[in-house]
């Protein structure tokens, strides 16, 4: 037993009643009480990855969420996989999904600000950046989003905050295949809002898009301008 944490005094019960001068039995150590070892408060985990999932409740937090400071036991991950079921923290879900979607984490803040300004809902951003696994990058002319096989761009149009959706150029071969070329063309959408732009690019399917176009029997020229 660790004597350091014990209080004891020297006594032998068999000496009880003996007068001073009578032969005393050697005294043994009798432990009076054990002092409790000093308990240190449990330390919060050191965050080294983008997200922390609490061990007990399984809630995912962004690394900057204020709740993270209180998490003692957590699993850390860098990416939210599209096919895993995630329970998001209600305080930091928006930040977490944007962080999951940006190519460069230093774009996180400006990207989030942009979606705030354009009033894009958190559920739409979750579908885009987690379920679809899209990747966003801030570029000088706007924001570039890679989703599925295609590159899209929401390009700033004027100082008032208007923007246009642009789609990467490609050439359609006779067999109906396509190959990508340089540059972008404007993709006309109604209404021209960022929310509808994101919905459009998430739902875009090249094969389906051209099947629809063929049904409408559009001329080759028109098809070219509305790739
Ligand atoms: Zn959180
Ligand atoms: Zn297009």
Tab-separated table of C-alpha atoms and ligand atoms in Angstrom:
chain	number	residue	atom	x	y	z
A	1	UNK	CA	0.000	0.000	0.000
A	2	UNK	CA	1.222	3.427	-0.825
A	3	UNK	CA	2.016	4.964	2.507
A	4	UNK	CA	2.312	8.381	0.992
A	5	UNK	CA	-1.449	8.727	0.728
A	6	UNK	CA	-2.235	7.159	4.109
A	7	UNK	CA	-2.529	8.637	7.530
A	8	UNK	CA	-1.604	6.221	10.279
A	9	UNK	CA	-0.491	6.205	13.867
A	10	UNK	CA	1.489	3.742	15.912
A	11	UNK	CA	-0.672	1.623	18.148
A	12	UNK	CA	-1.050	-1.891	19.349
A	13	UNK	CA	-4.488	-2.727	20.671
A	14	UNK	CA	-3.048	-5.397	22.958
A	15	UNK	CA	-1.414	-2.606	24.983
A	16	UNK	CA	-4.841	-1.317	25.960
A	17	UNK	CA	-5.177	-1.058	29.729
A	18	UNK	CA	-1.452	-1.478	30.364
A	19	UNK	CA	0.033	0.981	32.728
A	20	UNK	CA	3.060	3.023	31.858
A	21	UNK	CA	6.144	1.053	32.796
A	22	UNK	CA	4.497	-2.287	31.972
A	23	UNK	CA	5.987	-4.113	29.032
A	24	UNK	CA	4.390	-2.863	25.925
A	25	UNK	CA	3.846	-4.911	22.885
A	26	UNK	CA	5.534	-3.455	19.883
A	27	UNK	CA	3.297	-1.033	18.185
A	28	UNK	CA	2.163	-1.701	14.679
A	29	UNK	CA	1.113	0.688	12.037
A	30	UNK	CA	-2.575	1.215	11.992
A	31	UNK	CA	-4.032	2.979	9.069
A	32	UNK	CA	-6.480	5.618	10.080
A	33	UNK	CA	-7.664	6.675	6.686
A	34	UNK	CA	-6.549	6.725	3.167
A	35	UNK	CA	-6.256	10.009	1.463
A	36	UNK	CA	-7.817	10.146	-1.944
A	37	UNK	CA	-5.357	10.539	-4.739
A	38	UNK	CA	-5.640	13.977	-6.280
A	39	UNK	CA	-8.023	13.729	-9.247
A	40	UNK	CA	-7.087	15.850	-12.233
A	41	UNK	CA	-9.976	17.124	-14.324
A	42	UNK	CA	-10.208	15.069	-17.551
A	43	UNK	CA	-8.469	16.853	-20.354
A	44	UNK	CA	-10.350	17.709	-23.561
A	45	UNK	CA	-9.011	15.929	-26.597
A	46	UNK	CA	-6.406	17.586	-28.745
A	47	UNK	CA	-7.979	18.304	-32.119
A	48	UNK	CA	-5.733	17.398	-34.994
A	49	UNK	CA	-8.280	16.589	-37.718
A	50	UNK	CA	-11.160	18.481	-39.353
A	51	UNK	CA	-13.958	16.752	-37.497
A	52	UNK	CA	-14.479	15.171	-34.115
A	53	UNK	CA	-17.120	12.505	-33.488
A	54	UNK	CA	-18.018	12.061	-29.848
A	55	UNK	CA	-17.552	8.494	-28.653
A	56	UNK	CA	-20.739	8.230	-26.639
A	57	UNK	CA	-23.360	10.104	-28.663
A	58	UNK	CA	-21.764	9.798	-32.103
A	59	UNK	CA	-22.367	13.455	-32.978
A	60	UNK	CA	-20.055	15.010	-35.530
A	61	UNK	CA	-18.558	18.424	-34.816
A	62	UNK	CA	-16.495	20.778	-36.893
A	63	UNK	CA	-13.049	21.317	-35.443
A	64	UNK	CA	-13.904	24.941	-34.605
A	65	UNK	CA	-17.198	24.195	-32.847
A	66	UNK	CA	-17.292	25.507	-29.289
A	67	UNK	CA	-18.567	22.097	-28.114
A	68	UNK	CA	-15.268	20.494	-29.114
A	69	UNK	CA	-13.546	22.142	-26.160
A	70	UNK	CA	-15.571	19.937	-23.836
A	71	UNK	CA	-15.173	16.627	-25.652
A	72	UNK	CA	-12.983	14.201	-23.711
A	73	UNK	CA	-13.343	11.082	-25.814
A	74	UNK	CA	-13.723	11.424	-29.538
A	75	UNK	CA	-12.797	9.916	-32.848
A	76	UNK	CA	-11.220	12.267	-35.344
A	77	UNK	CA	-11.662	12.225	-39.111
A	78	UNK	CA	-10.628	14.465	-41.984
A	79	UNK	CA	-13.430	13.732	-44.441
A	80	UNK	CA	-17.112	12.911	-44.110
A	81	UNK	CA	-17.683	9.915	-46.356
A	82	UNK	CA	-20.830	10.195	-48.519
A	83	UNK	CA	-22.196	6.750	-47.650
A	84	UNK	CA	-21.897	6.973	-43.890
A	85	UNK	CA	-24.764	8.094	-41.745
A	86	UNK	CA	-23.720	11.155	-39.826
A	87	UNK	CA	-25.441	12.889	-36.963
A	88	UNK	CA	-24.469	16.531	-37.165
A	89	UNK	CA	-24.194	18.940	-34.278
A	90	UNK	CA	-26.865	21.591	-34.768
A	91	UNK	CA	-24.437	24.409	-33.989
A	92	UNK	CA	-21.728	23.595	-36.455
A	93	UNK	CA	-23.312	21.533	-39.251
A	94	UNK	CA	-23.061	24.383	-41.767
A	95	UNK	CA	-19.413	25.029	-41.041
A	96	UNK	CA	-18.656	21.296	-41.070
A	97	UNK	CA	-20.237	20.626	-44.464
A	98	UNK	CA	-18.541	23.645	-46.028
A	99	UNK	CA	-15.204	22.515	-44.584
A	100	UNK	CA	-15.852	19.074	-46.049
A	101	UNK	CA	-16.460	20.631	-49.449
A	102	UNK	CA	-13.670	23.154	-49.867
A	103	UNK	CA	-10.549	22.118	-51.711
A	104	UNK	CA	-8.425	24.443	-49.614
A	105	UNK	CA	-9.477	24.868	-45.967
A	106	UNK	CA	-8.381	28.502	-46.005
A	107	UNK	CA	-11.395	29.119	-48.315
A	108	UNK	CA	-13.745	27.843	-45.639
A	109	UNK	CA	-14.687	31.184	-44.158
A	110	UNK	CA	-15.223	33.101	-47.404
A	111	UNK	CA	-17.139	30.183	-48.885
A	112	UNK	CA	-19.443	30.013	-45.883
A	113	UNK	CA	-19.956	33.763	-46.006
A	114	UNK	CA	-20.877	33.557	-49.676
A	115	UNK	CA	-23.508	30.862	-49.046
A	116	UNK	CA	-24.838	32.883	-46.100
A	117	UNK	CA	-25.217	35.938	-48.297
A	118	UNK	CA	-26.981	33.928	-50.984
A	119	UNK	CA	-29.222	32.300	-48.353
A	120	UNK	CA	-28.379	28.775	-49.405
A	121	UNK	CA	-29.868	26.320	-46.912
A	122	UNK	CA	-27.708	24.035	-44.781
A	123	UNK	CA	-29.600	20.958	-46.021
A	124	UNK	CA	-28.774	21.858	-49.630
A	125	UNK	CA	-25.104	22.369	-48.743
A	126	UNK	CA	-25.116	19.010	-46.943
A	127	UNK	CA	-26.504	17.277	-50.041
A	128	UNK	CA	-23.947	19.011	-52.232
A	129	UNK	CA	-20.818	18.630	-50.115
A	130	UNK	CA	-21.504	15.374	-48.287
A	131	UNK	CA	-23.942	13.251	-50.287
A	132	UNK	CA	-22.692	14.358	-53.719
A	133	UNK	CA	-19.113	14.782	-52.550
A	134	UNK	CA	-18.735	18.040	-54.521
A	135	UNK	CA	-15.591	20.103	-54.159
A	136	UNK	CA	-15.525	23.897	-54.118
A	137	UNK	CA	-12.678	26.246	-54.794
A	138	UNK	CA	-12.597	30.023	-54.710
A	139	UNK	CA	-11.269	31.378	-57.999
A	140	UNK	CA	-10.733	35.050	-58.944
A	141	UNK	CA	-13.939	35.187	-61.023
A	142	UNK	CA	-16.150	33.356	-58.556
A	143	UNK	CA	-16.546	29.934	-57.062
A	144	UNK	CA	-15.722	26.746	-58.925
A	145	UNK	CA	-17.587	23.563	-58.039
A	146	UNK	CA	-16.605	20.093	-59.156
A	147	UNK	CA	-19.607	17.775	-58.982
A	148	UNK	CA	-19.977	14.381	-60.601
A	149	UNK	CA	-17.864	14.546	-63.777
A	150	UNK	CA	-18.339	18.233	-64.444
A	151	UNK	CA	-16.813	21.515	-63.471
A	152	UNK	CA	-19.179	24.387	-62.811
A	153	UNK	CA	-18.570	27.978	-61.931
A	154	UNK	CA	-20.725	30.570	-60.263
A	155	UNK	CA	-19.227	33.671	-61.764
A	156	UNK	CA	-19.674	37.135	-60.257
A	157	UNK	CA	-21.504	39.311	-62.718
A	158	UNK	CA	-21.646	42.696	-61.060
A	159	UNK	CA	-21.005	44.597	-57.865
A	160	UNK	CA	-24.584	44.092	-56.694
A	161	UNK	CA	-23.931	40.400	-56.156
A	162	UNK	CA	-25.570	38.990	-59.286
A	163	UNK	CA	-23.984	35.859	-60.646
A	164	UNK	CA	-24.261	33.419	-63.520
A	165	UNK	CA	-23.877	29.667	-63.654
A	166	UNK	CA	-21.254	28.418	-66.056
A	167	UNK	CA	-20.540	24.876	-67.193
A	168	UNK	CA	-17.322	23.410	-68.536
A	169	UNK	CA	-17.130	23.184	-72.312
A	170	UNK	CA	-17.177	19.836	-74.023
A	171	UNK	CA	-17.526	18.408	-77.463
A	172	UNK	CA	-20.110	15.784	-78.216
A	173	UNK	CA	-18.938	13.076	-80.567
A	174	UNK	CA	-21.158	11.337	-83.167
A	175	UNK	CA	-21.392	8.320	-80.866
A	176	UNK	CA	-22.839	10.561	-78.199
A	177	UNK	CA	-19.758	10.474	-76.005
A	178	UNK	CA	-18.103	13.683	-74.973
A	179	UNK	CA	-14.720	15.038	-74.225
A	180	UNK	CA	-13.932	18.151	-72.260
A	181	UNK	CA	-12.369	21.212	-73.785
A	182	UNK	CA	-11.074	24.439	-72.309
A	183	UNK	CA	-13.317	27.161	-70.951
A	184	UNK	CA	-16.911	27.527	-69.856
A	185	UNK	CA	-20.287	28.322	-71.382
A	186	UNK	CA	-23.172	29.988	-69.626
A	187	UNK	CA	-25.888	27.656	-68.380
A	188	UNK	CA	-29.198	29.467	-68.384
A	189	UNK	CA	-31.303	28.657	-65.383
A	190	UNK	CA	-34.562	30.021	-64.030
A	191	UNK	CA	-34.654	31.603	-61.520
A	192	UNK	CA	-31.086	32.760	-61.667
A	193	UNK	CA	-30.239	32.271	-58.001
A	194	UNK	CA	-27.357	30.448	-56.371
A	195	UNK	CA	-29.762	27.947	-54.804
A	196	UNK	CA	-31.254	26.992	-58.159
A	197	UNK	CA	-27.760	26.900	-59.693
A	198	UNK	CA	-26.651	24.388	-57.051
A	199	UNK	CA	-29.809	22.332	-57.517
A	200	UNK	CA	-29.235	22.316	-61.268
A	201	UNK	CA	-25.624	21.195	-61.131
A	202	UNK	CA	-26.399	18.510	-58.563
A	203	UNK	CA	-29.139	17.042	-60.738
A	204	UNK	CA	-27.172	17.343	-63.991
A	205	UNK	CA	-26.658	14.113	-65.850
A	206	UNK	CA	-24.980	14.340	-69.246
A	207	UNK	CA	-26.775	11.353	-70.816
A	208	UNK	CA	-30.176	12.381	-69.525
A	209	UNK	CA	-29.558	15.986	-70.563
A	210	UNK	CA	-28.959	15.011	-74.191
A	211	UNK	CA	-31.766	12.488	-74.237
A	212	UNK	CA	-34.094	15.330	-73.291
A	213	UNK	CA	-32.552	17.584	-75.912
A	214	UNK	CA	-32.999	14.907	-78.595
A	215	UNK	CA	-36.657	14.463	-77.622
A	216	UNK	CA	-37.262	18.115	-78.177
A	217	UNK	CA	-35.675	17.716	-81.618
A	218	UNK	CA	-33.579	20.765	-81.172
A	219	UNK	CA	-31.408	21.839	-84.033
A	220	UNK	CA	-27.726	21.084	-83.934
A	221	UNK	CA	-26.939	24.774	-83.671
A	222	UNK	CA	-29.156	25.263	-80.696
A	223	UNK	CA	-27.773	22.189	-79.027
A	224	UNK	CA	-24.306	23.552	-79.461
A	225	UNK	CA	-25.188	26.760	-77.669
A	226	UNK	CA	-27.026	24.932	-74.896
A	227	UNK	CA	-24.522	22.192	-74.115
B	1	LIG	ZN1	-20.650	21.214	-32.992
B	2	LIG	ZN1	-23.768	23.016	-70.236
